[in-house]
mmCIF file with all atom_site columns, C-alpha atoms in Angstrom:
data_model
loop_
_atom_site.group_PDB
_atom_site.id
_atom_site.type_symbol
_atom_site.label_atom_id
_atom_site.label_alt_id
_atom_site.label_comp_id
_atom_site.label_asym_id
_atom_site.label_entity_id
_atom_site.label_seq_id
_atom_site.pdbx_PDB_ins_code
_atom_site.Cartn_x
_atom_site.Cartn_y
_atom_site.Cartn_z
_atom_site.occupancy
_atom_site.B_iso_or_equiv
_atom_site.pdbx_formal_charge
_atom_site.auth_seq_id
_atom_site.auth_comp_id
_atom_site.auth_asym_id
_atom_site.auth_atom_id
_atom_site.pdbx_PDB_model_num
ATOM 1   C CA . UNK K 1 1   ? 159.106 147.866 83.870  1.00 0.00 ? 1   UNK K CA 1
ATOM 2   C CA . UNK K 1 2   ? 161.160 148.492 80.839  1.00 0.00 ? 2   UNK K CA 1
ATOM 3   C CA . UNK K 1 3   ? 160.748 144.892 80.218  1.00 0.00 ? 3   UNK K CA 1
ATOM 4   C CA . UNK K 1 4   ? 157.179 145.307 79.848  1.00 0.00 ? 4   UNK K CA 1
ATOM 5   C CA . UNK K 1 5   ? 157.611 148.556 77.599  1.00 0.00 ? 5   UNK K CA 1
ATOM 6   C CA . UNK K 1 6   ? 159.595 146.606 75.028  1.00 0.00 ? 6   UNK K CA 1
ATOM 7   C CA . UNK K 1 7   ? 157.767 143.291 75.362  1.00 0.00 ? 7   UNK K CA 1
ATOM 8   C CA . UNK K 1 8   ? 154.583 145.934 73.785  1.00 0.00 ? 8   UNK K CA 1
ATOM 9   C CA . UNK K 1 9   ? 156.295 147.723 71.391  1.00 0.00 ? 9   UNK K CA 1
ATOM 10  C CA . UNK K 1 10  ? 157.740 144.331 69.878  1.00 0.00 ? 10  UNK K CA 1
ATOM 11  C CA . UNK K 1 11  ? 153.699 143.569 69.327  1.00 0.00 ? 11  UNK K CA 1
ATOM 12  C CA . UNK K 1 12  ? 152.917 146.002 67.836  1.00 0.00 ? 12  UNK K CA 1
ATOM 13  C CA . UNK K 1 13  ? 155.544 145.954 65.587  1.00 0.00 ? 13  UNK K CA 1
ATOM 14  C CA . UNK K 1 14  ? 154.193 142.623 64.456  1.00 0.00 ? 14  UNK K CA 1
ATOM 15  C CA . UNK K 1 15  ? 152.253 142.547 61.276  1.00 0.00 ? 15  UNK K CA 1
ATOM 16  C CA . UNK K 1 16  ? 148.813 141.156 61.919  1.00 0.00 ? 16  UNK K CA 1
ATOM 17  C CA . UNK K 1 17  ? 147.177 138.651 60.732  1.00 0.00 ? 17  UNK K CA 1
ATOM 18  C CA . UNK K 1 18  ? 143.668 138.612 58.075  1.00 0.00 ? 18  UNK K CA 1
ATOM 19  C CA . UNK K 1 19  ? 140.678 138.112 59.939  1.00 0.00 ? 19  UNK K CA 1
ATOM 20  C CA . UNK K 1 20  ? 138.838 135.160 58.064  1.00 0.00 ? 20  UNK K CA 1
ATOM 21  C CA . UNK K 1 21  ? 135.537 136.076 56.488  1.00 0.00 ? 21  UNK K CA 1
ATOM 22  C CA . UNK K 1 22  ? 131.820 135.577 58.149  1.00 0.00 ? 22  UNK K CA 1
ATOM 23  C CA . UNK K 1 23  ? 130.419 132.380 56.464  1.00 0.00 ? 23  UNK K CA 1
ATOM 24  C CA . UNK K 1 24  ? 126.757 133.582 54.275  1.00 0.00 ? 24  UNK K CA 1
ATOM 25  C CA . UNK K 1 25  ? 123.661 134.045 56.486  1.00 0.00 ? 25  UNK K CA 1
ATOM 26  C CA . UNK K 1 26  ? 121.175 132.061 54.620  1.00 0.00 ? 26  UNK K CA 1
ATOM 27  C CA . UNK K 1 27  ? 117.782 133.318 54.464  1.00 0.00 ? 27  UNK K CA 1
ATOM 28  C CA . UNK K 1 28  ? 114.938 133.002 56.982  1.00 0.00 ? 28  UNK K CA 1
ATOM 29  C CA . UNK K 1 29  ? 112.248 131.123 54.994  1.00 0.00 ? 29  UNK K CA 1
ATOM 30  C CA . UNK K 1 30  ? 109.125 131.341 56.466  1.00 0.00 ? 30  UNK K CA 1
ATOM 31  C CA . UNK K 1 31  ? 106.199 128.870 56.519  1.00 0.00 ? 31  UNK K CA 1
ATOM 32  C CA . UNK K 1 32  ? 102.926 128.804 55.679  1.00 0.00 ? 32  UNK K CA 1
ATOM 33  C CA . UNK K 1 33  ? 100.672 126.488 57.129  1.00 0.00 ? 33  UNK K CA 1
ATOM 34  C CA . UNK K 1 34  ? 97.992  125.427 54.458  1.00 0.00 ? 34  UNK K CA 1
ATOM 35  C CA . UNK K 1 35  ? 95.191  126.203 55.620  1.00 0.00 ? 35  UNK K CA 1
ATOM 36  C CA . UNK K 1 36  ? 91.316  125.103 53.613  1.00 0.00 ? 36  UNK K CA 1
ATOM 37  C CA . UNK K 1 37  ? 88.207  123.093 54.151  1.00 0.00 ? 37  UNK K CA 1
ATOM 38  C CA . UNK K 1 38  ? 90.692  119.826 54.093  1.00 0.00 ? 38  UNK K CA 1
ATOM 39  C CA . UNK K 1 39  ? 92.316  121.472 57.538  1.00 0.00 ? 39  UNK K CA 1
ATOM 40  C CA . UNK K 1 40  ? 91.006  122.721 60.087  1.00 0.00 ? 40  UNK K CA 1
ATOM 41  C CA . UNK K 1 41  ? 92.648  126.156 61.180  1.00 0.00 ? 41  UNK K CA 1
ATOM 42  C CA . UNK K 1 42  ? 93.008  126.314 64.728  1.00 0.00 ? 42  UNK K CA 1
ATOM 43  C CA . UNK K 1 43  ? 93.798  129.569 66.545  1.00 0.00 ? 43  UNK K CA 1
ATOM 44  C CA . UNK K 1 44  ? 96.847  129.035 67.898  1.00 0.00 ? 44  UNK K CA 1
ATOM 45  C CA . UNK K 1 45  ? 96.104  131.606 70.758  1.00 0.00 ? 45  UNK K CA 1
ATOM 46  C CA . UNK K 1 46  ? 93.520  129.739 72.024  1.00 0.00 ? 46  UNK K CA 1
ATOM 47  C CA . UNK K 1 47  ? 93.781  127.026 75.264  1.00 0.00 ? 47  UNK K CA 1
ATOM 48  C CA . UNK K 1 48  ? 92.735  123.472 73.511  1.00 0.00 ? 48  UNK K CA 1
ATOM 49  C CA . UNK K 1 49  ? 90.342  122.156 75.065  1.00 0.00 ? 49  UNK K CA 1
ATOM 50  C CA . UNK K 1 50  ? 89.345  118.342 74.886  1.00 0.00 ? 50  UNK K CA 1
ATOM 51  C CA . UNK K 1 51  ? 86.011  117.558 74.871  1.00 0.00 ? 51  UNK K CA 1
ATOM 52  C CA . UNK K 1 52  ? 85.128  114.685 77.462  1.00 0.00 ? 52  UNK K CA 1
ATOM 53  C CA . UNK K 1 53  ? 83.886  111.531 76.122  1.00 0.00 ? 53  UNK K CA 1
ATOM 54  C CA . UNK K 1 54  ? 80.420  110.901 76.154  1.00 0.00 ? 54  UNK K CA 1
ATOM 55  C CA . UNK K 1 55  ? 79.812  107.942 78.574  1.00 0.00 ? 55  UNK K CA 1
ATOM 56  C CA . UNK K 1 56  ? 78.419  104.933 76.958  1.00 0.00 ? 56  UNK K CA 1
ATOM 57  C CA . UNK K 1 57  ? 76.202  102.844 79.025  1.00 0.00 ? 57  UNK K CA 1
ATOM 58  C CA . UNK K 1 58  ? 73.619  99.976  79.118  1.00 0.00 ? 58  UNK K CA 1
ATOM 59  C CA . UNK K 1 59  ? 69.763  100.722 78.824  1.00 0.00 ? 59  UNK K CA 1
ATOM 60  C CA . UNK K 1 60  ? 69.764  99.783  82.643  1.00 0.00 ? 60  UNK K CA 1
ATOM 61  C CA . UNK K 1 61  ? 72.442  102.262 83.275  1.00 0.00 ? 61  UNK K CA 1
ATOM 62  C CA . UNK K 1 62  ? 71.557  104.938 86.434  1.00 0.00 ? 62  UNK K CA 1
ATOM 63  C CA . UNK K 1 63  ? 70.621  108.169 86.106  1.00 0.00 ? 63  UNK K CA 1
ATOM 64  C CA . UNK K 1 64  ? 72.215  110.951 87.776  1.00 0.00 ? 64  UNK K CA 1
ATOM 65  C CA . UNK K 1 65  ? 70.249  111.981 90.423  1.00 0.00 ? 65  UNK K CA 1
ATOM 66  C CA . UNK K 1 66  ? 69.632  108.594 91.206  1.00 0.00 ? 66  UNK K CA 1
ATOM 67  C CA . UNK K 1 67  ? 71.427  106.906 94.639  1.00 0.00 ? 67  UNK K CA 1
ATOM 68  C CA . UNK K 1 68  ? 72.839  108.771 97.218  1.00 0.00 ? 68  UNK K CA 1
ATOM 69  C CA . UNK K 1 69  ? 74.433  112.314 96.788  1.00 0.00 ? 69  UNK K CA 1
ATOM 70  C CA . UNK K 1 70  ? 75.956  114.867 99.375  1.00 0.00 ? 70  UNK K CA 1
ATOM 71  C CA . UNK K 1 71  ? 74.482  117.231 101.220 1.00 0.00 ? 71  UNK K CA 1
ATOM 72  C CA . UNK K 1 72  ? 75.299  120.626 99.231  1.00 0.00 ? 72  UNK K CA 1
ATOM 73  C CA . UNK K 1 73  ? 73.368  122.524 102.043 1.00 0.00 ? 73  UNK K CA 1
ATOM 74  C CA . UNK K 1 74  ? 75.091  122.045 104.762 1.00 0.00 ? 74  UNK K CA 1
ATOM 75  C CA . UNK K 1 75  ? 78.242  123.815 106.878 1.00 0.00 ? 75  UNK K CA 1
ATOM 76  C CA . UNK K 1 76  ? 81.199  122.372 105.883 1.00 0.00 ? 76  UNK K CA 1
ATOM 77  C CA . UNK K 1 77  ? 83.011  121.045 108.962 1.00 0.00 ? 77  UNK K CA 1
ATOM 78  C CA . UNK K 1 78  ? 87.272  122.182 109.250 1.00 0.00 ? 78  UNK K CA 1
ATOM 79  C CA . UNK K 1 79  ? 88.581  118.427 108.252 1.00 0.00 ? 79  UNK K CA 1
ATOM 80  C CA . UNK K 1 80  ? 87.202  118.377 104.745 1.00 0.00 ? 80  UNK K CA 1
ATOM 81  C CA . UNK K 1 81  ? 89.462  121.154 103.621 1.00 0.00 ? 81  UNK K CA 1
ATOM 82  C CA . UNK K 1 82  ? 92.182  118.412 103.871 1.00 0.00 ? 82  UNK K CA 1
ATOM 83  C CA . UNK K 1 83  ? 92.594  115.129 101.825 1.00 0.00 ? 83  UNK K CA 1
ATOM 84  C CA . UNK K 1 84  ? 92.201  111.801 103.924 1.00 0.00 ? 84  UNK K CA 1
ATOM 85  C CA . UNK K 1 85  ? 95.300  110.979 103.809 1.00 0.00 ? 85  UNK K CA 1
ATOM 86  C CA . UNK K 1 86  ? 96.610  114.204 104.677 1.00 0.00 ? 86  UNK K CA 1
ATOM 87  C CA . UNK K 1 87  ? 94.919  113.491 108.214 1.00 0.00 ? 87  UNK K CA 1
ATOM 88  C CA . UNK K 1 88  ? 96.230  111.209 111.045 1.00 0.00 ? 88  UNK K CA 1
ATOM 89  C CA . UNK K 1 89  ? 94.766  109.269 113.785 1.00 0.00 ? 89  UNK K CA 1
ATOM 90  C CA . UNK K 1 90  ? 97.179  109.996 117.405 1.00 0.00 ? 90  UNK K CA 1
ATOM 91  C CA . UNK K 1 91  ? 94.395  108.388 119.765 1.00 0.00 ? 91  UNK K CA 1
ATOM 92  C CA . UNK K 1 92  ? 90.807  107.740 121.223 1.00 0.00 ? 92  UNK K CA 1
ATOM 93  C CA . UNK K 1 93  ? 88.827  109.279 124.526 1.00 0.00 ? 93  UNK K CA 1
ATOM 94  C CA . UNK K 1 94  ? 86.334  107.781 126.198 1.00 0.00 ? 94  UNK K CA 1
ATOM 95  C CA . UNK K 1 95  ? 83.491  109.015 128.390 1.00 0.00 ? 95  UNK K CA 1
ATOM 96  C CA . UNK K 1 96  ? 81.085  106.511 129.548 1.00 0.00 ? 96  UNK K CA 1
ATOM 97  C CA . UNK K 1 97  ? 79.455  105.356 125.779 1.00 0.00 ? 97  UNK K CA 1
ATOM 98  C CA . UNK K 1 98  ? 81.106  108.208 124.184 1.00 0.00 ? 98  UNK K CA 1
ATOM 99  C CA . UNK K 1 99  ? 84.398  107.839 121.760 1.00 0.00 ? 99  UNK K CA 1
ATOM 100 C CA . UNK K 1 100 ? 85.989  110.724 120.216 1.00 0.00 ? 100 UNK K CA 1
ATOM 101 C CA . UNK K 1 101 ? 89.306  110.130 117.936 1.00 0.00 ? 101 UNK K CA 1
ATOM 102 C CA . UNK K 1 102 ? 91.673  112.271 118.080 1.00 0.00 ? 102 UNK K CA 1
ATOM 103 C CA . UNK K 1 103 ? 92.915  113.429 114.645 1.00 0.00 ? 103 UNK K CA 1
ATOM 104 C CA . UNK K 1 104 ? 95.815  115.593 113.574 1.00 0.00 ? 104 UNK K CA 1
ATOM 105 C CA . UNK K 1 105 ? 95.371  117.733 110.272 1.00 0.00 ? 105 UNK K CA 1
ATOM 106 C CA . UNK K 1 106 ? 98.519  118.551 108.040 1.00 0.00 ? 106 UNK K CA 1
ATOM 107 C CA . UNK K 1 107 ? 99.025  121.918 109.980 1.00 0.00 ? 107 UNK K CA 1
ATOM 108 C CA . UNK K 1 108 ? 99.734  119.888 113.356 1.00 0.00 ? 108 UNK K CA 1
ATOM 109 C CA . UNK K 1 109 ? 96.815  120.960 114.801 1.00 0.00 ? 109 UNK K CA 1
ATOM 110 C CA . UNK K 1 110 ? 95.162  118.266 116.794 1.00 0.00 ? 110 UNK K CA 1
ATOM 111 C CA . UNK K 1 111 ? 91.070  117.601 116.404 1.00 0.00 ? 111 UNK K CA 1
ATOM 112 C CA . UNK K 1 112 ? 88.381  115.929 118.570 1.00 0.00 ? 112 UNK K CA 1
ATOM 113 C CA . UNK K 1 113 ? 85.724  113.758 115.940 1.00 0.00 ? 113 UNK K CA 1
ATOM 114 C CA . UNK K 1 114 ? 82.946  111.567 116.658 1.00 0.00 ? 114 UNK K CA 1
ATOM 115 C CA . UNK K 1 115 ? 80.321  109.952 114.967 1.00 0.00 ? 115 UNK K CA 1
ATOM 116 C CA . UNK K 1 116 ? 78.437  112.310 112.528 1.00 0.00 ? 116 UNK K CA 1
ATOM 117 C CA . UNK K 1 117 ? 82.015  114.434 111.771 1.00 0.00 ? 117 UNK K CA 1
ATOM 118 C CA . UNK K 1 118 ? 82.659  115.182 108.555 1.00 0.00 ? 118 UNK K CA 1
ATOM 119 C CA . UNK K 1 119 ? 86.429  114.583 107.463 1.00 0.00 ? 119 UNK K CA 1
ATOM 120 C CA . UNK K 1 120 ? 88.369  114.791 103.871 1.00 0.00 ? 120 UNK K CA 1
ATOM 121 C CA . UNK K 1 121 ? 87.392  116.186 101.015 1.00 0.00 ? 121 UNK K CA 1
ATOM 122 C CA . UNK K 1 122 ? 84.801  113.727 99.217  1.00 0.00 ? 122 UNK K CA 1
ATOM 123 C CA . UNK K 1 123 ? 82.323  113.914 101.754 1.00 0.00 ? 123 UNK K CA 1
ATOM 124 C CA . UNK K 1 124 ? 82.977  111.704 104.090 1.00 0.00 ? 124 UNK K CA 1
ATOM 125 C CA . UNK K 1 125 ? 81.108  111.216 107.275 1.00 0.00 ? 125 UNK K CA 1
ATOM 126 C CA . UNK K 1 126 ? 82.024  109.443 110.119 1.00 0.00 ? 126 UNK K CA 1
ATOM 127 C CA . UNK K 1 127 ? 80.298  106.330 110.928 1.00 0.00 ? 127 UNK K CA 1
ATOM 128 C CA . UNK K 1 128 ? 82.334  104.220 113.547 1.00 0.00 ? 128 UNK K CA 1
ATOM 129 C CA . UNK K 1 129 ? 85.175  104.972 115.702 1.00 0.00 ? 129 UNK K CA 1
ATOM 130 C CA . UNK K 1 130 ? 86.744  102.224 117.676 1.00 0.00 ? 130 UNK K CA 1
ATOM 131 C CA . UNK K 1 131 ? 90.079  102.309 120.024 1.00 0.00 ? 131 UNK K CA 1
ATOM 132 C CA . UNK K 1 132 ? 92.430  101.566 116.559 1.00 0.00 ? 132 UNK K CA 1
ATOM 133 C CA . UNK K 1 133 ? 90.533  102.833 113.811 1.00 0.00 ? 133 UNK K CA 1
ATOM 134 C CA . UNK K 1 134 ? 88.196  105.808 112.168 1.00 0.00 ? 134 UNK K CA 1
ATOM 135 C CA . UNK K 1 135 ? 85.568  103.821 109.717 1.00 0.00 ? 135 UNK K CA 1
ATOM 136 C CA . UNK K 1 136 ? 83.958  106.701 107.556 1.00 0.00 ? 136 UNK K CA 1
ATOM 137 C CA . UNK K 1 137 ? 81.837  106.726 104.592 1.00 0.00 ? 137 UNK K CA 1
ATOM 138 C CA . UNK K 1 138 ? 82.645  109.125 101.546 1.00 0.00 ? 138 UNK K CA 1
ATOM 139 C CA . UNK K 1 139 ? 80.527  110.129 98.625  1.00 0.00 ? 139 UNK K CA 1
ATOM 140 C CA . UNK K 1 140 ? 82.291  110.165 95.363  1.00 0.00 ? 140 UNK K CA 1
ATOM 141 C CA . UNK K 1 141 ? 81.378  110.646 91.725  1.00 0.00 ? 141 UNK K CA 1
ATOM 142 C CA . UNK K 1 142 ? 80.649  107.702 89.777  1.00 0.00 ? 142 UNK K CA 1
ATOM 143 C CA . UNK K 1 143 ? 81.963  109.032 86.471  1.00 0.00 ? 143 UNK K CA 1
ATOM 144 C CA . UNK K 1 144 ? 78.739  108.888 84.701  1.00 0.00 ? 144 UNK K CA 1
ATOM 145 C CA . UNK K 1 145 ? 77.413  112.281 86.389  1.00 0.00 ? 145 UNK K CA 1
ATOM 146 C CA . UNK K 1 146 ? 76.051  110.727 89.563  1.00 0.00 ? 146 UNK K CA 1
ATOM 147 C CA . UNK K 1 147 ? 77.466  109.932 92.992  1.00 0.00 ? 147 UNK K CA 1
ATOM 148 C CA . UNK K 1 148 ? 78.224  106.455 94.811  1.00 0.00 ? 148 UNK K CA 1
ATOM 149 C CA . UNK K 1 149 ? 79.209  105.516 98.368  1.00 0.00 ? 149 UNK K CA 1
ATOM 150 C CA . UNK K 1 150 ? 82.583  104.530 99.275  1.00 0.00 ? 150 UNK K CA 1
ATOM 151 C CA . UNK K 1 151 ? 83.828  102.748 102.322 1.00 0.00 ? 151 UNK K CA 1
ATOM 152 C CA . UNK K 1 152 ? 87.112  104.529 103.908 1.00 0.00 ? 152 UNK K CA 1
ATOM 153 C CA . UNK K 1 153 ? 89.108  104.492 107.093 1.00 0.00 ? 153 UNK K CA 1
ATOM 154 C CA . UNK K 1 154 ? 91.629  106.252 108.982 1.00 0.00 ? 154 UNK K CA 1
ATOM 155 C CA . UNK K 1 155 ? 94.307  103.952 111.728 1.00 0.00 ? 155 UNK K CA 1
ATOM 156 C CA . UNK K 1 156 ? 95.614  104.811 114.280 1.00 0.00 ? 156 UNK K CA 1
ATOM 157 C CA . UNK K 1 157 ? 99.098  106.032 113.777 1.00 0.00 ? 157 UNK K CA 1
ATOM 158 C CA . UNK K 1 158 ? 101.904 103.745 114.771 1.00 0.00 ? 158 UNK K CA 1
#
């Protein structure tokens, strides 16, 4: 212990040293964005938005409204709260004419279909079901503010 005791009375016996000076803080200089008719001035506070393109399209170009379009009126059946591809096929049964697939949604929870169904979310309705395969047609947009039929299917999982 006295080791200790003289060890801190030799430091502070020591002279100490200068501490070196803080190097200039240079001003903050602020910017001003120029703002006239030349440039637009944009609140910066508000979300910017883009503004879709108009779509550009031949005198013979459909009309929305025109073609087929789903059926807003409707219940909407469990499977088209989940994306097609979020949905697997595990099997078929059979009763005399009658085929049901069996589906699986995300969740795990397994689902009887047949013709007519509705599954995934664009619409699609069940057309054919054979012992491999779930053949469906969906109703998507076109992009030019009407709708157009699409050909989809689910297989059976390996």
């Amino acid at each position: 212990m006295a080791d200790l005791r003289t060890y801190i009375a030799d430091v502070k016996t020591r002279p100490g040293t200068p501490i070196e000076e803080l190097p200039p803080i240079a001003p903050y200089v602020v910017y001003t964005y120029p703002c006239d008719g030349a440039v637009p001035c944009d609140d910066p506070f508000q979300p910017f938005y883009l503004e879709p393109p108009e779509p550009t399209c031949e005198p013979d170009c459909p009309v929305a409204g025109d073609g087929p379009s789903p059926d807003f009126d409707r219940n909407r059946e469990e499977l088209e709260s989940y994306p097609l591809d979020a949905l697997r096929m595990m099997g078929t049964l059979e009763k005399g004419e009658q085929f049901w697939a069996i589906l699986r949604g995300p969740d795990s929870i397994i689902h009887r279909v047949q013709v007519g169904n509705y599954i995934g979310q664009n619409h699609g309705k069940i057309t054919d079901i054979t012992e491999d395969r779930v053949a469906l047609l969906e109703i998507v947009p076109d992009g030019r503010g009407g709708w157009e039929e699409r050909d989809a299917q689910l297989a059976l999982a390996e």
